[in-house]
Short mmCIF file of C-alpha atoms in Angstrom, two decimals:
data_model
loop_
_atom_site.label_atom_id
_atom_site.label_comp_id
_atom_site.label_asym_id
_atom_site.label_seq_id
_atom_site.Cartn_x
_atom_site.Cartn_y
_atom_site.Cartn_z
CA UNK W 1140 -0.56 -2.55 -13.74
CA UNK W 1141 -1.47 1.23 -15.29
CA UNK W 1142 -5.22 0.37 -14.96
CA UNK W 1143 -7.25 2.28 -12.82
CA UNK W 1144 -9.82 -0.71 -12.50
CA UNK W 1145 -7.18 -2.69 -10.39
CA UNK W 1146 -8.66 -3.25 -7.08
CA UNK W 1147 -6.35 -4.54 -3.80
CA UNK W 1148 -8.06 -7.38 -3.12
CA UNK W 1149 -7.50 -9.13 -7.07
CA UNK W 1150 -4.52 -10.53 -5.96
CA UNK W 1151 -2.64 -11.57 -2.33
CA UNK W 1152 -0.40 -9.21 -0.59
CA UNK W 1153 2.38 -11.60 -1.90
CA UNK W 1154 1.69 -11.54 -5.35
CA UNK W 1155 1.51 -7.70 -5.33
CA UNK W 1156 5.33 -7.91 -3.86
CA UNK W 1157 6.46 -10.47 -6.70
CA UNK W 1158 4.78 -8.00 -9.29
CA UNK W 1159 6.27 -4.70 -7.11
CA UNK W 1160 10.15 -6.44 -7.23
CA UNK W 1161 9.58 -7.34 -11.30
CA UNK W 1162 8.92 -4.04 -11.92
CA UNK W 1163 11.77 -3.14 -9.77
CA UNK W 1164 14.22 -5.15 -11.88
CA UNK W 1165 12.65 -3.50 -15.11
CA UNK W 1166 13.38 -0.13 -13.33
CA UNK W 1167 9.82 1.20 -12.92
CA UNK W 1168 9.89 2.30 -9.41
CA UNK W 1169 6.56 4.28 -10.78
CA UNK W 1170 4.78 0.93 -11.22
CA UNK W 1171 6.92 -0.91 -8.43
CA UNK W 1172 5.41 1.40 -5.97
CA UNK W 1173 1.66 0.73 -6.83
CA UNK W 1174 1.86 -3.10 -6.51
CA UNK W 1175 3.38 -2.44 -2.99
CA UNK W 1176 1.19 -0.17 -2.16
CA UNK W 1177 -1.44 -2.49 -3.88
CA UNK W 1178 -0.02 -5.34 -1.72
CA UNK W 1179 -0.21 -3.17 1.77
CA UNK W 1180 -3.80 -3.01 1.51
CA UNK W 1181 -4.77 -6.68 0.26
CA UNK W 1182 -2.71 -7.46 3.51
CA UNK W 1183 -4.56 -4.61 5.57
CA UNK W 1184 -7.67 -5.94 4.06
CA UNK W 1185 -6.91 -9.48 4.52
CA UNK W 1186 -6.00 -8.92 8.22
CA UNK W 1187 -9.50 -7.43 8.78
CA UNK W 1188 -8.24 -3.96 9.12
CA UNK W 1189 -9.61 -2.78 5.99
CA UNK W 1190 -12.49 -3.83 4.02
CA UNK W 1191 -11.27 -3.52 0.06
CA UNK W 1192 -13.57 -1.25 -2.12
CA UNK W 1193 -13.60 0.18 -5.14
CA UNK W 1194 -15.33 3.26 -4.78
CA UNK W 1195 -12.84 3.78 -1.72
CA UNK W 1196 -10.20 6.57 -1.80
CA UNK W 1197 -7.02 6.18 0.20
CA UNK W 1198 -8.11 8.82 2.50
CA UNK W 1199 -11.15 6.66 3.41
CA UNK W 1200 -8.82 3.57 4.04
CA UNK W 1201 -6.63 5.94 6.32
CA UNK W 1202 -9.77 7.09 7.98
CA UNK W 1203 -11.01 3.53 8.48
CA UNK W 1204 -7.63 2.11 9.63
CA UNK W 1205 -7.45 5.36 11.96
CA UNK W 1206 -10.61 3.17 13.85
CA UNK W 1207 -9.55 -0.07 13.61
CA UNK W 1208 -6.10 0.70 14.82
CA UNK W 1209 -6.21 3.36 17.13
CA UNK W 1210 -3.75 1.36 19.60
CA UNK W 1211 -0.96 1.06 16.54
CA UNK W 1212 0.50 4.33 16.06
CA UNK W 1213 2.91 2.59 14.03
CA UNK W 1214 1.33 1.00 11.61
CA UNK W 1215 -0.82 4.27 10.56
CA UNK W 1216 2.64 6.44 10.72
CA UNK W 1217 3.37 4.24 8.42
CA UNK W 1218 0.83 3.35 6.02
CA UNK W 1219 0.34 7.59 6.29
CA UNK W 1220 3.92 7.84 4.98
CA UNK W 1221 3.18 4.95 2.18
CA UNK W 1222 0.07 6.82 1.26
CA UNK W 1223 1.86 10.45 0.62
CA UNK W 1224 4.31 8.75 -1.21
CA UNK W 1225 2.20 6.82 -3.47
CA UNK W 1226 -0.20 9.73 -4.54
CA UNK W 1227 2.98 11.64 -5.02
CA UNK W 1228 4.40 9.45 -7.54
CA UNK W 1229 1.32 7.69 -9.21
CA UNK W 1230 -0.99 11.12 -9.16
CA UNK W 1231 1.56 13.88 -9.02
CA UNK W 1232 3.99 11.72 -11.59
CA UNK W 1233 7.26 12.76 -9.17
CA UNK W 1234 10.21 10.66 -9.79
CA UNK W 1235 11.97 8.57 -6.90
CA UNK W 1236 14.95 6.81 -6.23
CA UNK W 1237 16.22 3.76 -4.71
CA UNK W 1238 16.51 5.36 -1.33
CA UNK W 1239 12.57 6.07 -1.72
CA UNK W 1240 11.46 2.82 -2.61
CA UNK W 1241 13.94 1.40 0.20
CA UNK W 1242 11.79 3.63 2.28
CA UNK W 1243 8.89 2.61 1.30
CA UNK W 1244 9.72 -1.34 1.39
CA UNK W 1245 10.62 -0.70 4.89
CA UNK W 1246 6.82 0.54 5.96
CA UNK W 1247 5.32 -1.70 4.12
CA UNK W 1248 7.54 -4.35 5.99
CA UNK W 1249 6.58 -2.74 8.94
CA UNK W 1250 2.41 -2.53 7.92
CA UNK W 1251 2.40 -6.29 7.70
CA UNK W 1252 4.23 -6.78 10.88
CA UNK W 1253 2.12 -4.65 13.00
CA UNK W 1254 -0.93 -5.75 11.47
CA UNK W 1255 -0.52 -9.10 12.31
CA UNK W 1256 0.36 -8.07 15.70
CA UNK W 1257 -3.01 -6.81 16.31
CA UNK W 1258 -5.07 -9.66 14.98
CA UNK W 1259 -2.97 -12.21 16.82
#
């Protein structure tokens, strides 16, 4: 999970949340936090709204869902949010609580549900 090599698309969105909430029960919120956001884009990706790359940074994947979902203010408010949060805690090392990861649980809830809205 610390590897820098890990790439969204290794695994499904799903297996990204079962690796988020066992890292969650060993208290890493740090680690927790990158599988979810990990498992936001392999669902982005896997809904067509993002196309997985390595050489990608988040603001590119922002940029690219900014295109492909221009009529989903939602879903970029929140994947925005997810984003800040992330590079806040995996870049800048800042520690969270509960109430953060709640937080960002909840967007990424709401990421997959608007996603599929727009493919459907």
């Amino acid at each position: 999970m610390t590897s820098e090599d890990l790439i969204a698309s290794q695994l499904p969105e799903s297996e990204w949340v079962r690796l988020a909430r066992e890292q969650l029960a060993n208290g890493d919120h740090r680690l927790a936090i990158r599988a979810l956001f990990l498992a936001s884009l392999a669902q982005l990706g896997d809904q067509g709204l993002l196309r997985i790359a390595r050489f990608k940074s988040n603001r590119d994947y922002g940029g690219e869902l900014l295109l492909r979902a221009r009529s989903n203010p939602s879903l970029r408010e929140a994947f925005g949010e997810n984003t800040l949060l992330f590079e806040r805690v995996w870049y800048g090392l800042h520690q969270i609580g509960d109430a953060a990861v709640a937080e960002f649980l909840g967007n990424h809830e709401r990421i997959s549900e608007e996603a599929k809205k727009l493919v459907s």
